Every structure is written in C-alpha cells, then in structure tokens.
Tab-separated table of C-alpha atoms in Angstrom:
chain	number	residue	atom	x	y	z
I	17	MET	CA	-16.629	41.155	46.496
I	18	LYS	CA	-14.775	44.533	45.678
I	19	ARG	CA	-17.333	46.927	47.531
I	20	PHE	CA	-16.839	44.354	50.463
I	21	PHE	CA	-13.336	45.152	50.657
I	22	LEU	CA	-13.116	48.382	49.853
I	23	VAL	CA	-15.905	49.673	52.293
I	24	ALA	CA	-13.377	47.239	54.927
I	25	ALA	CA	-9.826	48.585	54.400
I	26	ALA	CA	-11.361	51.955	54.811
I	27	ALA	CA	-12.286	50.653	58.125
I	28	LEU	CA	-9.226	48.840	59.242
I	29	SER	CA	-6.953	50.166	62.246
I	30	VAL	CA	-4.026	48.273	62.185
I	31	THR	CA	-3.562	46.242	65.725
I	32	VAL	CA	-2.377	42.251	66.325
I	33	ALA	CA	-4.902	40.582	68.261
I	34	LEU	CA	-3.735	39.637	71.058
I	35	PRO	CA	-2.837	35.330	71.413
I	36	ALA	CA	-6.438	33.776	72.583
I	37	ALA	CA	-5.461	29.677	73.739
I	38	ALA	CA	-9.384	29.710	74.605
I	39	GLN	CA	-10.417	30.176	70.981
I	40	PHE	CA	-9.141	26.246	69.665
I	41	GLN	CA	-9.684	23.961	71.592
I	42	LYS	CA	-6.273	21.432	71.295
I	43	PRO	CA	-2.739	22.950	69.580
I	44	GLU	CA	-3.404	21.897	66.320
I	45	ASP	CA	-6.939	23.474	65.793
I	46	ALA	CA	-4.737	26.791	66.292
I	47	ILE	CA	-2.409	25.474	64.198
I	48	LYS	CA	-4.011	24.501	60.693
I	49	TYR	CA	-5.683	27.918	61.458
I	50	ARG	CA	-3.261	29.924	61.748
I	51	LYS	CA	-1.799	28.407	58.225
I	52	ALA	CA	-5.040	28.484	56.454
I	53	ALA	CA	-5.392	32.331	57.165
I	54	PHE	CA	-1.639	32.559	56.261
I	55	SER	CA	-2.319	30.812	52.596
I	56	VAL	CA	-4.998	32.833	52.100
I	57	MET	CA	-2.571	35.743	52.134
I	58	ALA	CA	-0.040	34.879	50.505
I	59	THR	CA	-2.164	34.349	47.370
I	60	HIS	CA	-3.471	37.839	46.611
I	61	PHE	CA	0.147	38.914	47.913
I	62	GLY	CA	1.420	36.497	45.317
I	63	ARG	CA	-1.118	38.603	42.915
I	64	LEU	CA	0.165	42.465	43.745
I	65	GLY	CA	3.627	40.834	43.735
I	66	ALA	CA	2.966	39.756	40.343
I	67	MET	CA	1.643	43.196	38.843
I	68	ALA	CA	4.325	44.579	40.283
I	69	ASN	CA	7.142	42.325	38.663
I	70	GLY	CA	5.085	42.709	35.659
I	71	ARG	CA	4.875	38.881	35.563
I	72	ILE	CA	0.445	39.569	34.949
I	73	PRO	CA	-1.082	42.915	33.146
I	74	PHE	CA	-1.454	45.683	36.037
I	75	ASP	CA	-5.460	46.016	36.705
I	76	ALA	CA	-6.330	48.246	39.516
I	77	LYS	CA	-9.597	46.527	39.671
I	78	VAL	CA	-7.796	43.676	40.183
I	79	ALA	CA	-4.901	45.000	42.466
I	80	ALA	CA	-7.196	46.619	45.651
I	81	GLU	CA	-10.074	43.610	45.022
I	82	ASN	CA	-6.338	41.623	46.180
I	83	ALA	CA	-4.773	44.738	48.025
I	84	ASP	CA	-8.284	44.216	49.925
I	85	ILE	CA	-8.150	40.499	50.793
I	86	ALA	CA	-4.881	40.511	51.941
I	87	LEU	CA	-4.838	43.316	54.760
I	88	ALA	CA	-8.956	42.147	55.483
I	89	MET	CA	-6.504	38.704	56.124
I	90	SER	CA	-3.614	40.112	57.963
I	91	LYS	CA	-5.459	40.782	60.517
I	92	LEU	CA	-6.034	36.592	60.883
I	93	PRO	CA	-3.569	34.564	62.038
I	94	TYR	CA	-2.260	35.683	65.353
I	95	ALA	CA	-5.118	35.184	67.963
I	96	ALA	CA	-3.733	31.469	66.237
I	97	PHE	CA	-0.406	31.182	68.417
I	98	PRO	CA	-1.349	29.286	71.592
I	99	GLU	CA	0.898	27.875	73.970
I	100	GLY	CA	1.193	24.416	73.771
I	101	SER	CA	1.297	25.116	68.875
I	102	ASP	CA	4.821	25.124	68.478
I	103	LYS	CA	4.278	21.632	68.477
I	104	GLY	CA	3.418	19.425	65.909
I	105	ASP	CA	1.919	20.455	62.286
I	106	THR	CA	4.288	23.560	62.244
I	107	LYS	CA	7.683	25.815	61.267
I	108	ALA	CA	6.610	28.190	64.507
I	109	LYS	CA	9.914	28.614	66.252
I	110	ALA	CA	10.197	28.483	70.101
I	111	GLU	CA	11.161	31.990	70.000
I	112	ILE	CA	7.620	32.868	68.931
I	113	TRP	CA	6.645	32.294	72.919
I	114	THR	CA	9.991	32.976	74.513
I	115	GLU	CA	10.069	37.210	72.576
I	116	GLY	CA	6.702	37.631	72.662
I	117	ASP	CA	6.578	40.906	72.056
I	118	LYS	CA	9.565	40.821	69.483
I	119	PHE	CA	7.240	38.810	67.432
I	120	ARG	CA	4.015	40.448	67.657
I	121	ALA	CA	6.358	43.840	66.716
I	122	SER	CA	6.897	41.756	63.639
I	123	ALA	CA	3.186	40.519	62.752
I	124	ALA	CA	2.897	44.143	62.970
I	125	LYS	CA	4.888	45.402	61.511
I	126	MET	CA	3.082	43.674	58.445
I	127	GLN	CA	0.405	44.575	59.169
I	128	GLU	CA	1.884	48.611	58.651
I	129	GLU	CA	3.306	47.880	54.737
I	130	MET	CA	0.099	45.801	54.311
I	131	VAL	CA	-2.391	48.805	54.930
I	132	LYS	CA	0.315	50.704	52.990
I	133	LEU	CA	0.657	47.945	50.021
I	134	ASN	CA	-2.936	47.852	49.791
I	135	ALA	CA	-3.442	52.145	49.900
I	136	ALA	CA	-0.740	51.873	46.531
I	137	ALA	CA	-2.718	49.135	45.423
I	138	LYS	CA	-5.008	51.839	44.919
I	139	THR	CA	-3.774	54.752	42.894
I	140	GLY	CA	-3.555	52.566	40.231
I	141	SER	CA	-0.526	53.105	39.447
I	142	VAL	CA	2.037	50.779	39.276
I	143	ASP	CA	5.248	52.113	40.341
I	144	ASN	CA	3.141	52.683	43.692
I	145	LEU	CA	2.522	49.034	43.752
I	146	LYS	CA	6.283	48.068	42.803
I	147	ALA	CA	6.891	50.501	45.423
I	148	ALA	CA	5.486	50.216	48.058
I	149	PHE	CA	5.498	45.758	47.590
I	150	GLY	CA	8.900	45.805	48.980
I	151	PRO	CA	9.158	46.343	52.729
I	152	THR	CA	5.945	44.328	52.332
I	153	GLY	CA	7.844	41.532	50.564
I	154	ALA	CA	10.881	42.248	53.706
I	155	ALA	CA	8.475	42.048	56.312
I	156	CYS	CA	7.273	38.461	55.577
I	157	LYS	CA	10.065	37.803	55.156
I	158	GLY	CA	11.888	39.006	58.748
I	159	CYS	CA	9.401	37.453	60.224
I	160	HIS	CA	10.053	34.337	58.701
I	161	ASP	CA	13.394	33.948	58.857
I	162	ALA	CA	12.866	34.495	63.365
I	163	TYR	CA	10.338	32.846	63.053
I	164	ARG	CA	9.823	30.036	60.827
I	165	LYS	CA	12.179	26.460	60.541
I	166	GLU	CA	13.079	25.755	57.190
S	22	MET	CA	-11.160	44.008	64.104
S	23	LYS	CA	-14.458	44.071	65.294
S	24	ARG	CA	-15.376	47.277	63.744
S	25	PHE	CA	-13.840	46.182	60.560
S	26	PHE	CA	-16.283	43.273	60.706
S	27	LEU	CA	-19.290	45.186	61.213
S	28	VAL	CA	-19.410	47.406	58.394
S	29	ALA	CA	-17.703	44.529	56.152
S	30	ALA	CA	-21.241	43.063	56.887
S	31	ALA	CA	-23.141	46.110	57.226
S	32	ALA	CA	-21.680	46.166	53.186
S	33	LEU	CA	-22.015	43.100	51.656
S	34	SER	CA	-24.152	42.058	48.639
S	35	VAL	CA	-24.802	38.142	48.144
S	36	THR	CA	-22.220	37.561	44.764
S	37	VAL	CA	-21.057	33.812	43.891
S	38	ALA	CA	-17.299	34.873	42.350
S	39	LEU	CA	-17.413	33.427	39.338
S	40	PRO	CA	-14.308	30.925	38.425
S	41	ALA	CA	-11.443	32.706	37.790
S	42	ALA	CA	-9.128	29.834	36.717
S	43	ALA	CA	-6.482	31.972	35.824
S	44	GLN	CA	-6.310	33.788	39.256
S	45	PHE	CA	-3.933	29.720	39.567
S	46	GLN	CA	-1.119	29.009	38.323
S	47	LYS	CA	-1.170	24.593	39.191
S	48	PRO	CA	-4.749	23.253	39.860
S	49	GLU	CA	-3.348	21.704	43.434
S	50	ASP	CA	-2.521	26.414	44.134
S	51	ALA	CA	-6.761	26.390	43.780
S	52	ILE	CA	-7.300	22.820	46.061
S	53	LYS	CA	-5.352	24.420	48.835
S	54	TYR	CA	-6.782	27.783	48.269
S	55	ARG	CA	-10.479	26.978	48.365
S	56	LYS	CA	-9.939	24.225	51.097
S	57	ALA	CA	-7.737	27.527	53.592
S	58	ALA	CA	-11.034	29.670	52.091
S	59	PHE	CA	-13.797	26.970	53.970
S	60	SER	CA	-10.865	26.141	57.006
S	61	VAL	CA	-11.169	29.651	58.230
S	62	MET	CA	-14.679	30.172	57.429
S	63	ALA	CA	-15.135	26.667	59.611
S	64	THR	CA	-13.706	27.448	62.530
S	65	HIS	CA	-15.809	30.620	63.327
S	66	PHE	CA	-18.222	29.094	62.305
S	67	GLY	CA	-18.317	26.803	64.371
S	68	ARG	CA	-17.959	29.140	67.658
S	69	LEU	CA	-20.789	30.149	66.857
S	70	GLY	CA	-22.353	27.242	67.130
S	71	ALA	CA	-20.328	26.309	69.992
S	72	MET	CA	-22.301	29.384	71.110
S	73	ALA	CA	-25.222	28.232	69.828
S	74	ASN	CA	-25.314	24.886	71.167
S	75	GLY	CA	-24.719	25.666	74.720
S	76	ARG	CA	-20.726	24.062	74.847
S	77	ILE	CA	-19.201	27.819	74.975
S	78	PRO	CA	-21.235	30.729	76.292
S	79	PHE	CA	-23.066	33.814	74.083
S	80	ASP	CA	-20.776	36.711	74.109
S	81	ALA	CA	-22.942	39.183	72.115
S	82	LYS	CA	-19.459	40.794	71.103
S	83	VAL	CA	-17.840	37.421	70.151
S	84	ALA	CA	-21.314	36.228	68.440
S	85	ALA	CA	-21.104	39.588	65.827
S	86	GLU	CA	-16.806	39.114	65.336
S	87	ASN	CA	-16.972	35.870	64.851
S	88	ALA	CA	-20.018	35.702	62.167
S	89	ASP	CA	-18.487	38.582	60.029
S	90	ILE	CA	-15.168	36.692	59.874
S	91	ALA	CA	-17.471	33.617	58.403
S	92	LEU	CA	-19.326	35.515	55.825
S	93	ALA	CA	-16.503	37.249	54.517
S	94	MET	CA	-14.648	33.703	54.309
S	95	SER	CA	-17.936	32.921	52.620
S	96	LYS	CA	-16.621	34.643	49.714
S	97	LEU	CA	-13.642	33.397	49.322
S	98	PRO	CA	-13.402	29.768	47.661
S	99	TYR	CA	-15.453	29.429	44.623
S	100	ALA	CA	-13.164	31.159	42.709
S	101	ALA	CA	-10.666	28.935	43.485
S	102	PHE	CA	-12.397	25.376	41.230
S	103	PRO	CA	-11.021	25.734	38.468
S	104	GLU	CA	-11.428	23.503	36.263
S	105	GLY	CA	-8.788	20.517	36.318
S	106	SER	CA	-8.843	20.447	39.777
S	107	ASP	CA	-11.228	17.598	40.291
S	108	LYS	CA	-7.344	15.367	40.701
S	109	GLY	CA	-5.296	15.414	43.551
S	110	ASP	CA	-5.597	16.005	47.784
S	111	THR	CA	-9.125	17.136	47.220
S	112	LYS	CA	-12.642	15.917	47.808
S	113	ALA	CA	-14.536	17.596	45.723
S	114	LYS	CA	-16.965	15.265	43.754
S	115	ALA	CA	-17.036	15.530	39.394
S	116	GLU	CA	-20.256	16.645	39.308
S	117	ILE	CA	-18.865	20.328	41.242
S	118	TRP	CA	-18.029	20.780	37.047
S	119	THR	CA	-21.209	18.540	35.311
S	120	GLU	CA	-23.502	20.222	37.198
S	121	GLY	CA	-21.733	24.315	38.100
S	122	ASP	CA	-24.596	25.906	38.236
S	123	LYS	CA	-26.671	23.908	40.778
S	124	PHE	CA	-22.996	23.801	42.416
S	125	ARG	CA	-23.148	27.349	42.571
S	126	ALA	CA	-26.900	27.742	43.893
S	127	SER	CA	-25.595	25.624	46.513
S	128	ALA	CA	-23.191	28.268	47.500
S	129	ALA	CA	-24.946	30.912	46.665
S	130	LYS	CA	-27.333	29.398	48.804
S	131	MET	CA	-24.839	29.208	52.017
S	132	GLN	CA	-23.381	32.570	51.290
S	133	GLU	CA	-27.246	33.077	51.885
S	134	GLU	CA	-27.951	31.867	55.697
S	135	MET	CA	-24.568	32.894	56.024
S	136	VAL	CA	-25.914	36.842	56.389
S	137	LYS	CA	-28.715	35.623	57.746
S	138	LEU	CA	-26.663	33.844	60.665
S	139	ASN	CA	-24.707	37.268	60.533
S	140	ALA	CA	-28.050	39.556	61.416
S	141	ALA	CA	-28.775	37.661	63.583
S	142	ALA	CA	-26.131	36.657	65.762
S	143	LYS	CA	-25.307	39.948	65.672
S	144	THR	CA	-28.645	40.892	68.082
S	145	GLY	CA	-27.965	39.826	70.598
S	146	SER	CA	-29.945	37.522	71.025
S	147	VAL	CA	-28.858	33.804	71.721
S	148	ASP	CA	-32.023	31.883	70.100
S	149	ASN	CA	-32.156	33.962	67.696
S	150	LEU	CA	-28.504	32.957	67.481
S	151	LYS	CA	-30.024	29.548	67.188
S	152	ALA	CA	-32.674	30.119	64.948
S	153	ALA	CA	-30.109	30.856	62.504
S	154	PHE	CA	-27.563	29.107	62.460
S	155	GLY	CA	-29.572	25.786	62.098
S	156	PRO	CA	-30.440	26.605	57.769
S	157	THR	CA	-26.889	27.985	57.738
S	158	GLY	CA	-25.226	24.505	58.863
S	159	ALA	CA	-27.182	22.805	56.945
S	160	ALA	CA	-27.064	24.594	53.786
S	161	CYS	CA	-23.028	23.649	54.772
S	162	LYS	CA	-24.841	20.003	54.537
S	163	GLY	CA	-25.922	19.922	51.228
S	164	CYS	CA	-23.686	21.222	49.104
S	165	HIS	CA	-21.230	18.683	51.614
S	166	ASP	CA	-24.082	16.288	50.691
S	167	ALA	CA	-23.750	16.667	47.196
S	168	TYR	CA	-20.478	17.712	46.084
S	169	ARG	CA	-18.315	16.487	48.475
S	170	LYS	CA	-16.634	13.130	48.868
S	171	GLU	CA	-16.713	10.943	51.679
C-alpha cells in the first residue's frame, strides 16, 4: 500500500472535481458517498494529528502512509454535492449551492493544505508534521464552520 | 484525478493489509471506517457495472477513472477488522475472526479480481469490461455470502 500511495502522491495535482450529479441516481446516494469519503479521510488525517500532538509516537513510515491516503481521499467528496442533496441525512448548509464558487475555493484550500501536509509528513520530521498539521486542520474547520450545520 | 489514479494503479501490488487494531481507538471506529471504505468502493464498482450492463453508456475514460478508485479503495477496509469489532452496527459474521485465514484469502481474491477488472477497463473495450466484471462481482458476493449477515 505504501508504494501505491507514494507514487499516487507524486503524480498528484490539485483539482476540485466538478459536481457530477449524473453520477448519483438519488441525492441520498451522493450524501452517503461524500460522508463515507470524508470519514475515511478523517481517520487518516486524525492519525497524523495524533502523531503531531504526541498522543501516539511519531513513525515516519506510518505518517507517510496516512498522509498519502488522506491526500487521495481529499479528491473524492466534491463530486458528490449535486443540486438537491441539501436535504436528508446531511449537515450540508444551503450555502454550498448558493455560493458554490466560495465553497469550491474552500475545498481547494483544504486540498492544497493536504498536499503540503503530505510533503511535510514525508520529511520524516515530527516538527514539520506539526507545523503543517495546524493549517490543514484550520482549512477543514473553515469549511465546516461555513458549510456544515452543528 | 485521472492521472493520479492511473499512476496509482500502475504501481499497485496485491496485498491484504493485516489487521491493525491499534489504529482504531474503539471497535465502533473500525466498523465505521470499513463500512465507509467499502461504500466508496461500491459506488465506483457500481458505475463499472452500470456500463458493463448497458444501464449507462460506456465511456473509456470514465471507466478507467472509476476502476482506479475502486482498486485503490479495495486496499483499505481489511485493516479495520480488529478483534471485538464483531459487535455493534455491523453485519460482520463471527467467522471473520474464527477463520481469519479464509477471510483474508477471500479478501485477497476480490483484490485480485479488482486488479484484473482495472486492466480490462483500460483496454477501452466494453466487452472486456463485461468479461471482467462478472468474476469481480462474484468475488464480492462470495465474501458477502460467507462473512456478512443478511
């Protein structure tokens, strides 16, 4: 898995996938998908946080693996915000669709920080990981504050 | 995203991640994670099925993208079956832990078929996609029949 994600990260470019409503038959399918993708991302991002905060020991190999998966996952959710998917089992705010450009910019910001976090994780320095973790978390939080209900 | 996953798939080797219970603080965290990873995989696998079965038009580029994401996701869930995660919001059968070797072999079979499906999807031939989709679906079903409750 490590080799896979290392190569993947090396080839990565930052893009926010455009909404592709046709990919989901029903709004609830899109909701389920984006929640799942965010959840997998959060698990791996959380492990980096645990290392950055000293809750678990820093391990350069494990950090790199988790950073690669988090980065890969950061690409997926944004294709799953079709019109009409503001209703149902979701905390998505209406602003996602009424100010779509700002939402996409916020998503892109997170993805950019995730690229930096990935690079930092691969330096093998926990100090670099710590330094990059905060801004990435802030980008997550910024989007949550603006576009996710309590 | 396409370039990312193309390179990722090219670098892929088939391995089943060993259970790593320490990665999850609580059994319910592991359950949530593996369900999310399977769900994302199923979405992309389902799109390949829709093309293979003619429900949506075959598009070689879209097929390759979906095959790459499905393949990447197929690597993730199996680290999330720690001991004790048979209880809670899960359909996992006890046999996953009582016959772990067979379970892991069944998982590896799916991953192998997913590699073949990926290669087939990239030939640009819907007939090749159709031919590979069946065995992959059968591998999914085999594991579900043996290790997932109704």
